[in-house]
Amino acid sequence: MNDLLKIAIAPLGSCSGCDVALVDIGEAILDLPKIASIVYWPTAADGKIEDLEGMDSIDVAIVHGMVGNSEQERVLRIIESRAKYIVAFGTCAYIGGIFGLRNAIADAGKILRTAYVETQSTENKKGVIPSITPPQYEVEMPKYYDFALPLRELCRVHVFVPGCPPVEEQILHLVSALKNLARTGNFLPEGTVIAGDKSVCTECPREKPENVTIKRLIRRFELKEDNGKCFLVQGVLCMGPATRSGCDARCIKANVPCRGCFGPPSDVKDQGAKMLSALASSVYADEEKDVGEEGIA
């Protein structure tokens, strides 16, 4: 391929931390203008949905964020109809991310009421909740969905880059793949996940016994003295056993337990079920009373 690649970077339901990660790779980002033209990136430059609609084709769409309302789905549908390759960039696009917590409620009305009325930090005595069609304005707001949806629930995704946000090594891998696409016309195989295949435990520097035994789960701040052993051994919940490697255990090296942002390893379908299985097989109690609401909660 001799022409510059046309790349769109599209945020959906996102905190834009993924945008920051993209520009946080140092001098390597200077290679992009040599092979590509960024035709759409509303976080970095003014861009409207109409601009996206006016494009005939896009070579690669790097999409971050989940789909949580009708406007976000509209943007994704436009991209889907124009992009040769779609990259789900970041945990939210990959598996729903932190926004996926609202799926436990799965009711748009309850979610909005919780956010705008019921939280302790909210001062909203009149109980005003955003409306799709506010009566005092001639405007229609996007419809808020019951669920936060990852991209693959709605469209075909070619490459996944997990992480909250993705780390430098992953982004450099993606940039290398884009260079190869520009040079040869060949991209990564469909379904590629730019991350490791094993669990975070394989990268963890903490001391791990042969058998992990958990007698009581506590929160991180309740750990009076960190002895450098596996967090689970000390009773602190860590998602490492059920999370894909590739982050170099960055959080754990900063003394923060893994929270699972890389999603499940390649041989695991349900990350939550895998973690529950790991916990269930590690719980130990001398007596039944040791494992109760106080002991494990």
Short mmCIF file of N, CA and C in Angstrom, two decimals, residues 96-225:
data_model
loop_
_atom_site.label_atom_id
_atom_site.label_comp_id
_atom_site.label_asym_id
_atom_site.label_seq_id
_atom_site.Cartn_x
_atom_site.Cartn_y
_atom_site.Cartn_z
N GLY A 96 -16.62 -4.15 28.45
CA GLY A 96 -17.56 -3.29 29.17
C GLY A 96 -16.92 -2.41 30.22
N GLY A 97 -15.83 -2.90 30.83
CA GLY A 97 -15.07 -2.07 31.76
C GLY A 97 -15.84 -1.64 32.99
N ILE A 98 -15.39 -0.55 33.57
CA ILE A 98 -15.99 -0.05 34.81
C ILE A 98 -17.45 0.32 34.60
N PHE A 99 -17.80 0.74 33.39
CA PHE A 99 -19.19 1.08 33.10
C PHE A 99 -20.09 -0.14 33.18
N GLY A 100 -19.51 -1.32 33.00
CA GLY A 100 -20.28 -2.55 33.06
C GLY A 100 -20.87 -2.82 34.43
N LEU A 101 -20.42 -2.11 35.46
CA LEU A 101 -20.99 -2.29 36.79
C LEU A 101 -22.48 -1.98 36.80
N ARG A 102 -22.90 -1.10 35.89
CA ARG A 102 -24.32 -0.74 35.87
C ARG A 102 -25.19 -1.90 35.37
N ASN A 103 -24.57 -2.89 34.74
CA ASN A 103 -25.34 -4.04 34.26
C ASN A 103 -25.91 -4.86 35.40
N ALA A 104 -25.38 -4.67 36.60
CA ALA A 104 -25.93 -5.34 37.78
C ALA A 104 -27.32 -4.79 38.11
N ILE A 105 -27.57 -3.54 37.71
CA ILE A 105 -28.89 -2.92 37.91
C ILE A 105 -29.77 -3.17 36.69
N ALA A 106 -29.18 -2.97 35.50
CA ALA A 106 -29.85 -3.28 34.23
C ALA A 106 -31.21 -2.61 34.08
N ASP A 107 -31.30 -1.39 34.55
CA ASP A 107 -32.54 -0.62 34.41
C ASP A 107 -32.14 0.85 34.28
N ALA A 108 -32.35 1.42 33.10
CA ALA A 108 -31.90 2.79 32.84
C ALA A 108 -32.48 3.78 33.84
N GLY A 109 -33.76 3.64 34.16
CA GLY A 109 -34.39 4.57 35.10
C GLY A 109 -33.76 4.51 36.48
N LYS A 110 -33.51 3.30 36.98
CA LYS A 110 -32.89 3.14 38.30
C LYS A 110 -31.46 3.66 38.31
N ILE A 111 -30.75 3.43 37.21
CA ILE A 111 -29.36 3.89 37.12
C ILE A 111 -29.30 5.42 37.18
N LEU A 112 -30.16 6.08 36.41
CA LEU A 112 -30.19 7.54 36.40
C LEU A 112 -30.61 8.09 37.76
N ARG A 113 -31.57 7.44 38.39
CA ARG A 113 -32.02 7.92 39.70
C ARG A 113 -30.90 7.77 40.73
N THR A 114 -30.18 6.67 40.67
CA THR A 114 -29.05 6.47 41.58
C THR A 114 -28.01 7.56 41.39
N ALA A 115 -27.69 7.86 40.12
CA ALA A 115 -26.63 8.83 39.82
C ALA A 115 -27.03 10.26 40.13
N TYR A 116 -28.28 10.62 39.86
CA TYR A 116 -28.67 12.03 39.95
C TYR A 116 -29.45 12.39 41.22
N VAL A 117 -29.89 11.38 41.98
CA VAL A 117 -30.71 11.68 43.15
C VAL A 117 -30.18 11.02 44.43
N GLU A 118 -29.82 9.77 44.37
CA GLU A 118 -29.61 8.99 45.58
C GLU A 118 -28.19 8.96 46.12
N THR A 119 -27.20 9.34 45.34
CA THR A 119 -25.83 9.30 45.86
C THR A 119 -25.63 10.34 46.95
N GLN A 120 -24.77 10.05 47.91
CA GLN A 120 -24.57 10.93 49.05
C GLN A 120 -24.00 12.28 48.66
N SER A 121 -23.28 12.33 47.56
CA SER A 121 -22.64 13.58 47.15
C SER A 121 -23.53 14.44 46.25
N THR A 122 -24.76 13.99 46.00
CA THR A 122 -25.65 14.71 45.08
C THR A 122 -26.62 15.61 45.83
N GLU A 123 -26.69 16.87 45.41
CA GLU A 123 -27.66 17.82 45.95
C GLU A 123 -28.70 18.07 44.87
N ASN A 124 -29.81 17.38 44.94
CA ASN A 124 -30.86 17.47 43.92
C ASN A 124 -32.21 17.31 44.60
N LYS A 125 -32.62 18.34 45.33
CA LYS A 125 -33.83 18.27 46.15
C LYS A 125 -35.09 18.07 45.32
N LYS A 126 -35.10 18.59 44.11
CA LYS A 126 -36.28 18.44 43.25
C LYS A 126 -36.31 17.09 42.53
N GLY A 127 -35.23 16.36 42.64
CA GLY A 127 -35.20 15.04 42.01
C GLY A 127 -35.23 15.08 40.50
N VAL A 128 -34.60 16.09 39.92
CA VAL A 128 -34.60 16.23 38.46
C VAL A 128 -33.69 15.17 37.84
N ILE A 129 -34.22 14.44 36.88
CA ILE A 129 -33.46 13.40 36.18
C ILE A 129 -33.45 13.73 34.70
N PRO A 130 -32.32 13.58 34.02
CA PRO A 130 -32.25 13.89 32.58
C PRO A 130 -33.33 13.14 31.79
N SER A 131 -33.90 13.84 30.83
CA SER A 131 -34.97 13.27 30.01
C SER A 131 -34.54 13.23 28.55
N ILE A 132 -35.05 12.27 27.80
CA ILE A 132 -34.74 12.19 26.37
C ILE A 132 -35.29 13.40 25.64
N THR A 133 -36.48 13.83 26.03
CA THR A 133 -37.09 15.02 25.41
C THR A 133 -37.49 16.00 26.51
N PRO A 134 -36.56 16.85 26.98
CA PRO A 134 -36.89 17.84 28.01
C PRO A 134 -38.02 18.75 27.54
N PRO A 135 -39.07 18.92 28.33
CA PRO A 135 -40.24 19.69 27.89
C PRO A 135 -39.94 21.15 27.60
N GLN A 136 -38.93 21.72 28.26
CA GLN A 136 -38.66 23.15 28.09
C GLN A 136 -37.73 23.45 26.92
N TYR A 137 -37.21 22.40 26.26
CA TYR A 137 -36.27 22.63 25.16
C TYR A 137 -36.69 21.85 23.92
N GLU A 138 -36.38 22.41 22.76
CA GLU A 138 -36.64 21.72 21.50
C GLU A 138 -35.39 20.92 21.11
N VAL A 139 -35.15 19.89 21.85
CA VAL A 139 -33.97 19.07 21.62
C VAL A 139 -34.27 17.64 22.06
N GLU A 140 -33.67 16.70 21.39
CA GLU A 140 -33.84 15.30 21.76
C GLU A 140 -32.51 14.74 22.22
N MET A 141 -32.47 14.24 23.43
CA MET A 141 -31.25 13.67 24.00
C MET A 141 -31.13 12.20 23.61
N PRO A 142 -29.91 11.66 23.60
CA PRO A 142 -29.75 10.24 23.30
C PRO A 142 -30.49 9.36 24.31
N LYS A 143 -31.03 8.27 23.83
CA LYS A 143 -31.70 7.32 24.72
C LYS A 143 -30.66 6.57 25.54
N TYR A 144 -30.87 6.53 26.83
CA TYR A 144 -29.94 5.85 27.75
C TYR A 144 -30.32 4.38 27.83
N TYR A 145 -29.37 3.49 27.62
CA TYR A 145 -29.64 2.06 27.59
C TYR A 145 -29.58 1.43 28.99
N ASP A 146 -30.25 0.30 29.12
CA ASP A 146 -30.21 -0.44 30.39
C ASP A 146 -28.83 -1.05 30.65
N PHE A 147 -28.13 -1.37 29.56
CA PHE A 147 -26.86 -2.07 29.68
C PHE A 147 -25.71 -1.27 29.08
N ALA A 148 -24.50 -1.53 29.58
CA ALA A 148 -23.27 -1.05 28.96
C ALA A 148 -22.74 -2.21 28.11
N LEU A 149 -22.64 -1.99 26.80
CA LEU A 149 -22.31 -3.08 25.89
C LEU A 149 -20.90 -2.94 25.32
N PRO A 150 -20.10 -4.01 25.36
CA PRO A 150 -18.81 -3.99 24.66
C PRO A 150 -19.06 -4.05 23.16
N LEU A 151 -18.06 -3.69 22.36
CA LEU A 151 -18.25 -3.56 20.92
C LEU A 151 -18.71 -4.85 20.27
N ARG A 152 -18.14 -5.98 20.67
CA ARG A 152 -18.45 -7.22 19.95
C ARG A 152 -19.89 -7.68 20.16
N GLU A 153 -20.62 -7.06 21.07
CA GLU A 153 -22.04 -7.35 21.22
C GLU A 153 -22.85 -6.74 20.08
N LEU A 154 -22.24 -5.77 19.38
CA LEU A 154 -22.98 -5.02 18.36
C LEU A 154 -22.37 -5.09 16.98
N CYS A 155 -21.08 -5.37 16.88
CA CYS A 155 -20.46 -5.37 15.56
C CYS A 155 -19.27 -6.32 15.52
N ARG A 156 -18.76 -6.51 14.33
CA ARG A 156 -17.59 -7.36 14.14
C ARG A 156 -16.34 -6.59 14.57
N VAL A 157 -15.53 -7.20 15.41
CA VAL A 157 -14.29 -6.59 15.88
C VAL A 157 -13.12 -7.46 15.44
N HIS A 158 -12.10 -6.82 14.89
CA HIS A 158 -10.96 -7.57 14.36
C HIS A 158 -9.84 -7.76 15.38
N VAL A 159 -9.58 -6.72 16.18
CA VAL A 159 -8.46 -6.77 17.13
C VAL A 159 -8.92 -6.19 18.46
N PHE A 160 -8.49 -6.81 19.54
CA PHE A 160 -8.82 -6.35 20.89
C PHE A 160 -7.54 -5.94 21.61
N VAL A 161 -7.59 -4.77 22.26
CA VAL A 161 -6.46 -4.29 23.04
C VAL A 161 -6.97 -3.99 24.45
N PRO A 162 -6.93 -4.98 25.36
CA PRO A 162 -7.46 -4.76 26.71
C PRO A 162 -6.58 -3.84 27.54
N GLY A 163 -7.12 -3.45 28.69
CA GLY A 163 -6.35 -2.61 29.62
C GLY A 163 -7.09 -1.35 29.96
N CYS A 164 -6.90 -0.89 31.19
CA CYS A 164 -7.58 0.32 31.66
C CYS A 164 -6.55 1.27 32.28
N PRO A 165 -5.83 2.02 31.38
CA PRO A 165 -5.85 1.90 29.92
C PRO A 165 -4.83 0.87 29.46
N PRO A 166 -4.78 0.59 28.14
CA PRO A 166 -3.74 -0.28 27.61
C PRO A 166 -2.35 0.28 27.94
N VAL A 167 -1.39 -0.62 28.10
CA VAL A 167 -0.03 -0.20 28.45
C VAL A 167 0.80 0.04 27.20
N GLU A 168 1.94 0.67 27.39
CA GLU A 168 2.77 1.10 26.27
C GLU A 168 3.14 -0.04 25.33
N GLU A 169 3.51 -1.19 25.88
CA GLU A 169 3.94 -2.31 25.04
C GLU A 169 2.84 -2.74 24.08
N GLN A 170 1.59 -2.73 24.55
CA GLN A 170 0.47 -3.11 23.69
C GLN A 170 0.29 -2.11 22.55
N ILE A 171 0.38 -0.83 22.90
CA ILE A 171 0.16 0.21 21.89
C ILE A 171 1.27 0.17 20.84
N LEU A 172 2.50 -0.08 21.28
CA LEU A 172 3.60 -0.20 20.32
C LEU A 172 3.39 -1.40 19.40
N HIS A 173 2.83 -2.46 19.95
CA HIS A 173 2.49 -3.64 19.14
C HIS A 173 1.45 -3.25 18.08
N LEU A 174 0.45 -2.48 18.49
CA LEU A 174 -0.57 -2.03 17.55
C LEU A 174 0.02 -1.12 16.48
N VAL A 175 0.89 -0.19 16.88
CA VAL A 175 1.54 0.70 15.92
C VAL A 175 2.36 -0.12 14.92
N SER A 176 3.06 -1.14 15.40
CA SER A 176 3.83 -2.00 14.52
C SER A 176 2.93 -2.71 13.52
N ALA A 177 1.76 -3.14 13.99
CA ALA A 177 0.80 -3.81 13.10
C ALA A 177 0.27 -2.84 12.05
N LEU A 178 0.07 -1.58 12.43
CA LEU A 178 -0.39 -0.57 11.48
C LEU A 178 0.67 -0.30 10.42
N LYS A 179 1.92 -0.28 10.85
CA LYS A 179 3.02 -0.10 9.89
C LYS A 179 3.04 -1.24 8.88
N ASN A 180 2.84 -2.44 9.38
CA ASN A 180 2.83 -3.61 8.49
C ASN A 180 1.65 -3.55 7.52
N LEU A 181 0.51 -3.08 8.02
CA LEU A 181 -0.66 -2.92 7.15
C LEU A 181 -0.38 -1.92 6.05
N ALA A 182 0.26 -0.80 6.41
CA ALA A 182 0.58 0.23 5.41
C ALA A 182 1.58 -0.29 4.39
N ARG A 183 2.49 -1.14 4.84
CA ARG A 183 3.55 -1.63 3.96
C ARG A 183 3.12 -2.80 3.08
N THR A 184 2.35 -3.72 3.67
CA THR A 184 2.03 -4.97 2.96
C THR A 184 0.55 -5.17 2.66
N GLY A 185 -0.30 -4.41 3.35
CA GLY A 185 -1.74 -4.63 3.19
C GLY A 185 -2.28 -5.71 4.10
N ASN A 186 -1.44 -6.26 4.96
CA ASN A 186 -1.86 -7.32 5.88
C ASN A 186 -1.91 -6.81 7.31
N PHE A 187 -3.03 -7.08 7.97
CA PHE A 187 -3.21 -6.66 9.35
C PHE A 187 -3.13 -7.90 10.24
N LEU A 188 -3.36 -7.72 11.52
CA LEU A 188 -3.36 -8.83 12.46
C LEU A 188 -4.52 -9.78 12.17
N PRO A 189 -4.37 -11.06 12.47
CA PRO A 189 -5.47 -12.02 12.25
C PRO A 189 -6.71 -11.61 13.04
N GLU A 190 -7.87 -11.82 12.46
CA GLU A 190 -9.11 -11.45 13.14
C GLU A 190 -9.24 -12.21 14.46
N GLY A 191 -9.64 -11.48 15.51
CA GLY A 191 -9.78 -12.07 16.83
C GLY A 191 -8.55 -11.93 17.70
N THR A 192 -7.49 -11.32 17.16
CA THR A 192 -6.25 -11.14 17.93
C THR A 192 -6.50 -10.31 19.19
N VAL A 193 -6.00 -10.78 20.31
CA VAL A 193 -6.01 -10.01 21.55
C VAL A 193 -4.57 -9.64 21.85
N ILE A 194 -4.28 -8.35 21.83
CA ILE A 194 -2.90 -7.91 22.08
C ILE A 194 -2.66 -7.91 23.59
N ALA A 195 -2.28 -9.06 24.09
CA ALA A 195 -2.00 -9.27 25.51
C ALA A 195 -1.40 -10.66 25.64
N GLY A 196 -1.10 -11.07 26.87
CA GLY A 196 -0.55 -12.40 27.08
C GLY A 196 -1.63 -13.47 27.04
N ASP A 197 -1.21 -14.73 27.11
CA ASP A 197 -2.15 -15.85 27.09
C ASP A 197 -2.34 -16.48 28.46
N LYS A 198 -1.46 -16.15 29.40
CA LYS A 198 -1.53 -16.77 30.73
C LYS A 198 -2.23 -15.82 31.70
N SER A 199 -2.11 -16.09 32.98
CA SER A 199 -2.74 -15.22 33.98
C SER A 199 -1.73 -14.23 34.55
N VAL A 200 -2.24 -13.20 35.19
CA VAL A 200 -1.39 -12.18 35.81
C VAL A 200 -0.47 -12.81 36.86
N CYS A 201 -0.91 -13.90 37.46
CA CYS A 201 -0.09 -14.57 38.48
C CYS A 201 1.29 -14.95 37.95
N THR A 202 1.38 -15.22 36.64
CA THR A 202 2.68 -15.61 36.06
C THR A 202 3.64 -14.43 35.99
N GLU A 203 3.12 -13.21 36.10
CA GLU A 203 3.97 -12.01 36.06
C GLU A 203 4.16 -11.39 37.44
N CYS A 204 3.41 -11.88 38.40
CA CYS A 204 3.40 -11.28 39.74
C CYS A 204 4.71 -11.56 40.48
N PRO A 205 5.33 -10.52 41.06
CA PRO A 205 6.60 -10.70 41.78
C PRO A 205 6.43 -11.14 43.23
N ARG A 206 5.18 -11.21 43.70
CA ARG A 206 4.98 -11.54 45.11
C ARG A 206 5.26 -13.02 45.40
N GLU A 207 5.58 -13.28 46.63
CA GLU A 207 5.90 -14.64 47.06
C GLU A 207 4.64 -15.50 47.06
N LYS A 208 4.68 -16.59 46.32
CA LYS A 208 3.50 -17.45 46.19
C LYS A 208 3.79 -18.84 46.75
N PRO A 209 2.95 -19.31 47.66
CA PRO A 209 3.11 -20.68 48.16
C PRO A 209 2.60 -21.68 47.11
N GLU A 210 2.89 -22.95 47.32
CA GLU A 210 2.40 -23.98 46.39
C GLU A 210 0.88 -24.03 46.40
N ASN A 211 0.31 -23.90 47.58
CA ASN A 211 -1.15 -23.92 47.71
C ASN A 211 -1.62 -22.65 48.40
N VAL A 212 -2.56 -21.97 47.76
CA VAL A 212 -3.12 -20.74 48.34
C VAL A 212 -4.28 -21.10 49.25
N THR A 213 -4.20 -20.68 50.49
CA THR A 213 -5.27 -20.94 51.45
C THR A 213 -5.81 -19.61 51.97
N ILE A 214 -7.11 -19.43 51.86
CA ILE A 214 -7.75 -18.19 52.29
C ILE A 214 -8.69 -18.50 53.45
N LYS A 215 -8.48 -17.83 54.56
CA LYS A 215 -9.36 -18.04 55.71
C LYS A 215 -10.35 -16.90 55.87
N ARG A 216 -9.96 -15.73 55.43
CA ARG A 216 -10.84 -14.57 55.58
C ARG A 216 -10.46 -13.53 54.55
N LEU A 217 -11.45 -12.93 53.91
CA LEU A 217 -11.19 -11.87 52.95
C LEU A 217 -11.34 -10.51 53.61
N ILE A 218 -10.38 -9.64 53.35
CA ILE A 218 -10.41 -8.28 53.90
C ILE A 218 -10.17 -7.29 52.77
N ARG A 219 -10.46 -6.03 53.04
CA ARG A 219 -10.16 -4.98 52.07
C ARG A 219 -8.69 -4.59 52.20
N ARG A 220 -8.17 -4.00 51.13
CA ARG A 220 -6.74 -3.67 51.10
C ARG A 220 -6.33 -2.80 52.28
N PHE A 221 -7.16 -1.82 52.64
CA PHE A 221 -6.78 -0.90 53.71
C PHE A 221 -6.81 -1.57 55.09
N GLU A 222 -7.44 -2.74 55.17
CA GLU A 222 -7.50 -3.46 56.45
C GLU A 222 -6.25 -4.30 56.69
N LEU A 223 -5.41 -4.40 55.68
CA LEU A 223 -4.17 -5.18 55.83
C LEU A 223 -3.17 -4.37 56.65
N LYS A 224 -2.96 -4.79 57.88
CA LYS A 224 -2.14 -4.01 58.80
C LYS A 224 -0.66 -4.04 58.42
N GLU A 225 -0.20 -5.19 57.97
CA GLU A 225 1.21 -5.31 57.60
C GLU A 225 1.34 -6.20 56.37
#
